[in-house]
Amino acid sequence: MPIIARTLDEAIAPIADGCILAVPRESSGAAMAATRALIRRGVKRLHLVALPTSSLQADLLIGAGCIETLETSAVSLGEFGAAPRFTAAILSGALRMLDATCPALHAQFQAAEKGIPFMPLRGLVGSDVLAHRPDWKVMDNPFGNNDPIVLLPALKPDVALFHAPMADRAGNVYVGMQREFVAMAHAAKATVVTVEQLHDGDLLNDPLLAAGTLPGFYIEAVAVAPRGAWPLPLPDHYALDAAHMSEYARLAATPEGFAQYLDRYVYEKRAA
């Protein structure tokens, strides 16, 4: 039975130092309030898997010294430029990087949710990515003739973390069209979700909402965090805060500016 946490800190307790943490792409519902809480708590040595890309969330965690290994296909601030703390960490060698592709990551999560050890994927054959991923194996298709195929190991995170529009008091979570949340929760050992609000009633018994609802038996903890994806967007609820992203890109360009950003927007919440 999932817990309805009283605080963010209670909800994120399963995210321990050194765990494999899965987060979604920046436009689908990144749990940014929970991310700031993790930084305030001082989480360390995370293996962050961004399915399949990330922006501010990964850059913040990297800059704050929370990430030891990053596994994703891209980290960028989009129209606001390169992700400055990610770029600095890569150039300095401070970060272990596991390059991936979007289809590869989705295939690895699908293998984990199906309970199988690997998933085959053809599109990687001939790419340079394989030279940097010795854990991805190329073999001959046993049903073909001279037909190489890549085998990708199942990726089973310790914890999946995302932000959704709502949950009910039984821990069922409405994810709507963000179907990668379902794969993340199926693949992970535990799932922590922040939501805009609690729904009065049973989401799984609502004919309009049931199809977009993730059952509570996949959920470890839920916490209410209004505007919990800010400054990133939550589809159908609020847009990206472009002014804030521009400010972040400017400040995070230097270590001193990044420290100012943390003081202004992360550590100041300790008093709340």
Short mmCIF file of C-alpha atoms in Angstrom, two decimals:
data_model
loop_
_atom_site.label_atom_id
_atom_site.label_comp_id
_atom_site.label_asym_id
_atom_site.label_seq_id
_atom_site.Cartn_x
_atom_site.Cartn_y
_atom_site.Cartn_z
CA MET A 1 0.00 0.00 0.00
CA PRO A 2 1.59 3.32 -1.02
CA ILE A 3 1.94 6.04 1.56
CA ILE A 4 0.49 9.49 1.08
CA ALA A 5 3.45 11.39 2.47
CA ARG A 6 3.02 14.43 4.64
CA THR A 7 6.19 16.06 3.32
CA LEU A 8 8.47 15.86 0.31
CA ASP A 9 11.27 14.61 2.52
CA GLU A 10 9.13 11.70 3.67
CA ALA A 11 8.21 10.83 0.07
CA ILE A 12 11.78 10.86 -1.24
CA ALA A 13 13.17 8.73 1.62
CA PRO A 14 13.46 5.65 -0.68
CA ILE A 15 15.95 7.55 -2.86
CA ALA A 16 19.14 6.52 -1.08
CA ASP A 17 22.74 7.48 -1.75
CA GLY A 18 24.17 5.41 -4.60
CA CYS A 19 20.84 4.22 -5.99
CA ILE A 20 19.81 4.02 -9.65
CA LEU A 21 17.24 6.80 -10.09
CA ALA A 22 15.08 7.05 -13.21
CA VAL A 23 13.51 10.35 -14.27
CA PRO A 24 11.47 11.26 -17.37
CA ARG A 25 12.10 13.73 -20.15
CA GLU A 26 11.92 17.40 -19.27
CA SER A 27 8.58 18.11 -20.95
CA SER A 28 6.46 15.32 -19.48
CA GLY A 29 6.49 15.89 -15.73
CA ALA A 30 9.89 16.17 -14.05
CA ALA A 31 9.59 16.18 -10.25
CA MET A 32 11.50 19.42 -9.73
CA ALA A 33 10.25 20.20 -6.21
CA ALA A 34 11.41 16.72 -5.18
CA THR A 35 14.71 17.27 -7.00
CA ARG A 36 15.36 20.43 -4.98
CA ALA A 37 14.50 18.50 -1.82
CA LEU A 38 17.04 15.82 -2.75
CA ILE A 39 19.72 18.47 -3.17
CA ARG A 40 18.84 20.02 0.19
CA ARG A 41 19.10 16.57 1.77
CA GLY A 42 22.54 16.13 0.25
CA VAL A 43 21.96 12.93 -1.74
CA LYS A 44 25.19 11.57 -3.26
CA ARG A 45 26.55 9.10 -5.83
CA LEU A 46 23.33 8.69 -7.78
CA HIS A 47 23.25 6.75 -11.03
CA LEU A 48 20.76 8.95 -12.89
CA VAL A 49 18.89 7.47 -15.84
CA ALA A 50 16.99 10.11 -17.83
CA LEU A 51 14.37 8.48 -20.06
CA PRO A 52 15.31 9.43 -22.68
CA THR A 53 16.63 13.00 -22.21
CA SER A 54 16.90 15.67 -19.53
CA SER A 55 17.54 19.37 -19.09
CA LEU A 56 17.39 21.43 -15.90
CA GLN A 57 16.77 18.44 -13.62
CA ALA A 58 19.97 16.60 -14.56
CA ASP A 59 21.99 19.81 -14.75
CA LEU A 60 20.95 20.83 -11.23
CA LEU A 61 21.76 17.44 -9.73
CA ILE A 62 25.13 17.33 -11.49
CA GLY A 63 26.08 20.83 -10.41
CA ALA A 64 25.09 20.10 -6.82
CA GLY A 65 27.41 17.09 -6.73
CA CYS A 66 24.64 14.48 -6.49
CA ILE A 67 25.42 12.43 -9.61
CA GLU A 68 28.21 9.90 -10.05
CA THR A 69 26.93 8.24 -13.25
CA LEU A 70 24.60 9.63 -15.91
CA GLU A 71 22.84 7.38 -18.43
CA THR A 72 20.84 9.19 -21.11
CA SER A 73 20.79 10.22 -24.75
CA ALA A 74 20.98 14.02 -24.29
CA VAL A 75 21.18 16.79 -21.71
CA SER A 76 20.48 20.30 -22.98
CA LEU A 77 18.62 23.46 -22.03
CA GLY A 78 17.14 23.53 -25.53
CA GLU A 79 16.63 27.06 -26.82
CA PHE A 80 18.41 28.37 -23.72
CA GLY A 81 21.68 26.72 -24.75
CA ALA A 82 23.93 23.95 -23.52
CA ALA A 83 23.45 22.53 -20.02
CA PRO A 84 26.36 24.31 -18.31
CA ARG A 85 26.99 22.10 -15.27
CA PHE A 86 26.66 18.93 -17.36
CA THR A 87 29.10 20.34 -19.92
CA ALA A 88 31.60 21.34 -17.26
CA ALA A 89 31.41 17.90 -15.60
CA ILE A 90 31.97 16.08 -18.89
CA LEU A 91 34.91 18.28 -19.87
CA SER A 92 36.54 17.89 -16.45
CA GLY A 93 35.97 14.14 -16.28
CA ALA A 94 34.00 14.51 -13.05
CA LEU A 95 31.06 12.49 -14.38
CA ARG A 96 30.85 8.89 -15.58
CA MET A 97 28.79 9.05 -18.76
CA LEU A 98 26.91 6.12 -20.28
CA ASP A 99 25.89 7.29 -23.75
CA ALA A 100 22.60 5.90 -24.98
CA THR A 101 19.93 6.54 -27.58
CA CYS A 102 16.23 7.21 -27.08
CA PRO A 103 15.09 3.87 -28.60
CA ALA A 104 17.75 1.96 -26.65
CA LEU A 105 16.67 3.35 -23.29
CA HIS A 106 13.00 2.67 -23.99
CA ALA A 107 13.88 -0.88 -25.05
CA GLN A 108 15.87 -1.46 -21.84
CA PHE A 109 12.97 -0.29 -19.68
CA GLN A 110 10.58 -2.46 -21.68
CA ALA A 111 12.80 -5.48 -21.01
CA ALA A 112 12.71 -4.77 -17.28
CA GLU A 113 8.93 -4.30 -17.19
CA LYS A 114 8.45 -7.58 -19.04
CA GLY A 115 10.80 -9.41 -16.67
CA ILE A 116 13.17 -10.52 -19.43
CA PRO A 117 16.97 -10.12 -19.32
CA PHE A 118 17.47 -8.18 -22.54
CA MET A 119 15.75 -6.60 -25.54
CA PRO A 120 17.00 -6.78 -29.14
CA LEU A 121 17.33 -3.55 -31.16
CA ARG A 122 18.52 -3.24 -34.74
CA GLY A 123 19.08 0.49 -35.24
CA LEU A 124 22.33 0.65 -33.27
CA VAL A 125 24.22 -1.60 -35.69
CA GLY A 126 27.00 0.41 -37.36
CA SER A 127 26.84 3.33 -34.92
CA ASP A 128 29.74 4.70 -32.86
CA VAL A 129 27.70 4.34 -29.67
CA LEU A 130 28.48 0.61 -29.52
CA ALA A 131 32.19 1.33 -29.11
CA HIS A 132 31.43 3.07 -25.81
CA ARG A 133 28.94 0.52 -24.45
CA PRO A 134 30.65 -2.84 -23.89
CA ASP A 135 27.55 -3.94 -21.96
CA TRP A 136 25.56 -3.83 -25.23
CA LYS A 137 26.22 -7.06 -27.14
CA VAL A 138 26.05 -7.71 -30.87
CA MET A 139 25.11 -11.22 -31.95
CA ASP A 140 23.81 -12.98 -35.05
CA ASN A 141 20.08 -13.33 -35.29
CA PRO A 142 19.52 -17.05 -34.51
CA PHE A 143 16.56 -17.06 -36.91
CA GLY A 144 18.37 -15.29 -39.74
CA ASN A 145 21.48 -15.59 -41.88
CA ASN A 146 24.32 -13.10 -41.35
CA ASP A 147 21.89 -10.74 -39.63
CA PRO A 148 23.52 -8.91 -36.67
CA ILE A 149 21.31 -7.61 -33.83
CA VAL A 150 22.14 -5.67 -30.66
CA LEU A 151 21.09 -7.08 -27.28
CA LEU A 152 20.43 -4.46 -24.60
CA PRO A 153 20.35 -5.50 -20.93
CA ALA A 154 17.18 -4.82 -18.95
CA LEU A 155 17.42 -1.56 -17.02
CA LYS A 156 15.79 -1.89 -13.59
CA PRO A 157 16.09 1.31 -11.54
CA ASP A 158 15.97 1.27 -7.76
CA VAL A 159 13.54 4.19 -7.84
CA ALA A 160 11.52 6.00 -10.51
CA LEU A 161 10.61 9.62 -9.77
CA PHE A 162 8.13 11.81 -11.67
CA HIS A 163 5.44 14.49 -11.26
CA ALA A 164 1.83 13.88 -12.30
CA PRO A 165 -1.43 15.84 -12.24
CA MET A 166 -3.14 13.92 -9.45
CA ALA A 167 -3.46 10.80 -7.33
CA ASP A 168 -6.24 9.41 -5.21
CA ARG A 169 -5.94 8.45 -1.55
CA ALA A 170 -5.28 4.80 -2.47
CA GLY A 171 -2.13 5.87 -4.30
CA ASN A 172 -3.46 5.41 -7.83
CA VAL A 173 -1.80 8.04 -10.03
CA TYR A 174 -3.27 9.70 -13.10
CA VAL A 175 -0.52 9.95 -15.73
CA GLY A 176 -2.73 10.66 -18.75
CA MET A 177 -0.84 10.49 -22.03
CA GLN A 178 2.61 10.23 -20.43
CA ARG A 179 2.93 6.51 -21.07
CA GLU A 180 6.65 6.37 -20.31
CA PHE A 181 5.64 6.84 -16.65
CA VAL A 182 3.95 3.45 -16.84
CA ALA A 183 7.08 1.76 -18.22
CA MET A 184 9.22 3.48 -15.56
CA ALA A 185 6.98 2.30 -12.73
CA HIS A 186 6.77 -1.23 -14.14
CA ALA A 187 10.56 -1.43 -14.46
CA ALA A 188 11.57 0.16 -11.14
CA LYS A 189 11.77 -1.52 -7.76
CA ALA A 190 9.96 1.48 -6.23
CA THR A 191 8.22 4.56 -7.62
CA VAL A 192 7.90 7.96 -5.93
CA VAL A 193 5.42 10.45 -7.37
CA THR A 194 4.64 14.07 -6.63
CA VAL A 195 1.26 15.39 -7.75
CA GLU A 196 -0.57 18.66 -8.13
CA GLN A 197 -3.50 17.49 -6.02
CA LEU A 198 -5.29 14.58 -4.40
CA HIS A 199 -8.43 13.37 -6.15
CA ASP A 200 -11.51 12.61 -4.07
CA GLY A 201 -12.71 9.24 -5.30
CA ASP A 202 -11.23 6.18 -6.97
CA LEU A 203 -9.39 7.02 -10.20
CA LEU A 204 -9.60 3.40 -11.37
CA ASN A 205 -13.39 3.48 -11.10
CA ASP A 206 -13.75 6.71 -13.09
CA PRO A 207 -14.65 5.86 -16.72
CA LEU A 208 -12.97 9.05 -17.96
CA LEU A 209 -9.73 8.68 -15.99
CA ALA A 210 -9.16 4.96 -15.48
CA ALA A 211 -7.38 4.37 -18.80
CA GLY A 212 -4.75 6.98 -17.93
CA THR A 213 -4.25 5.81 -14.35
CA LEU A 214 -1.28 3.90 -12.95
CA PRO A 215 -2.46 1.50 -10.21
CA GLY A 216 -1.25 2.17 -6.70
CA PHE A 217 0.42 -1.21 -6.27
CA TYR A 218 3.26 0.14 -8.43
CA ILE A 219 3.70 3.18 -6.17
CA GLU A 220 5.83 3.48 -3.04
CA ALA A 221 4.97 7.04 -2.01
CA VAL A 222 2.95 10.05 -3.18
CA ALA A 223 3.39 13.65 -2.05
CA VAL A 224 1.30 16.69 -2.95
CA ALA A 225 3.50 19.39 -4.47
CA PRO A 226 1.52 22.11 -6.27
CA ARG A 227 3.45 23.30 -9.34
CA GLY A 228 5.91 20.55 -8.50
CA ALA A 229 7.38 20.45 -12.03
CA TRP A 230 8.22 24.19 -12.05
CA PRO A 231 10.08 25.76 -13.76
CA LEU A 232 9.64 22.90 -16.25
CA PRO A 233 6.18 22.32 -17.73
CA LEU A 234 3.40 19.95 -16.81
CA PRO A 235 1.37 19.08 -19.93
CA ASP A 236 -2.14 20.60 -19.96
CA HIS A 237 -1.46 22.40 -16.67
CA TYR A 238 1.32 24.97 -17.03
CA ALA A 239 4.03 25.91 -19.47
CA LEU A 240 7.79 26.17 -19.20
CA ASP A 241 8.90 29.24 -17.24
CA ALA A 242 11.10 30.74 -19.96
CA ALA A 243 12.25 33.69 -17.88
CA HIS A 244 13.44 31.38 -15.12
CA MET A 245 15.23 29.08 -17.55
CA SER A 246 17.00 32.06 -19.06
CA GLU A 247 18.09 33.16 -15.59
CA TYR A 248 19.33 29.66 -14.80
CA ALA A 249 21.35 29.47 -18.03
CA ARG A 250 22.99 32.80 -17.22
CA LEU A 251 23.80 32.01 -13.59
CA ALA A 252 24.86 28.39 -14.04
CA ALA A 253 27.44 29.35 -16.67
CA THR A 254 29.95 29.73 -13.82
CA PRO A 255 30.42 27.83 -10.53
CA GLU A 256 29.90 31.08 -8.62
CA GLY A 257 26.67 31.85 -10.44
CA PHE A 258 25.42 28.30 -9.93
CA ALA A 259 26.05 28.65 -6.17
CA GLN A 260 23.97 31.84 -6.23
CA TYR A 261 21.17 29.98 -8.00
CA LEU A 262 21.19 27.22 -5.36
CA ASP A 263 21.07 29.77 -2.56
CA ARG A 264 18.21 31.63 -4.21
CA TYR A 265 16.00 28.81 -5.45
CA VAL A 266 16.99 25.59 -3.65
CA TYR A 267 18.43 26.20 -0.18
CA GLU A 268 16.09 29.08 0.63
CA LYS A 269 13.28 26.49 0.83
CA ARG A 270 14.79 25.10 4.03
CA ALA A 271 12.91 27.76 5.95
CA ALA A 272 9.58 26.78 4.39
#
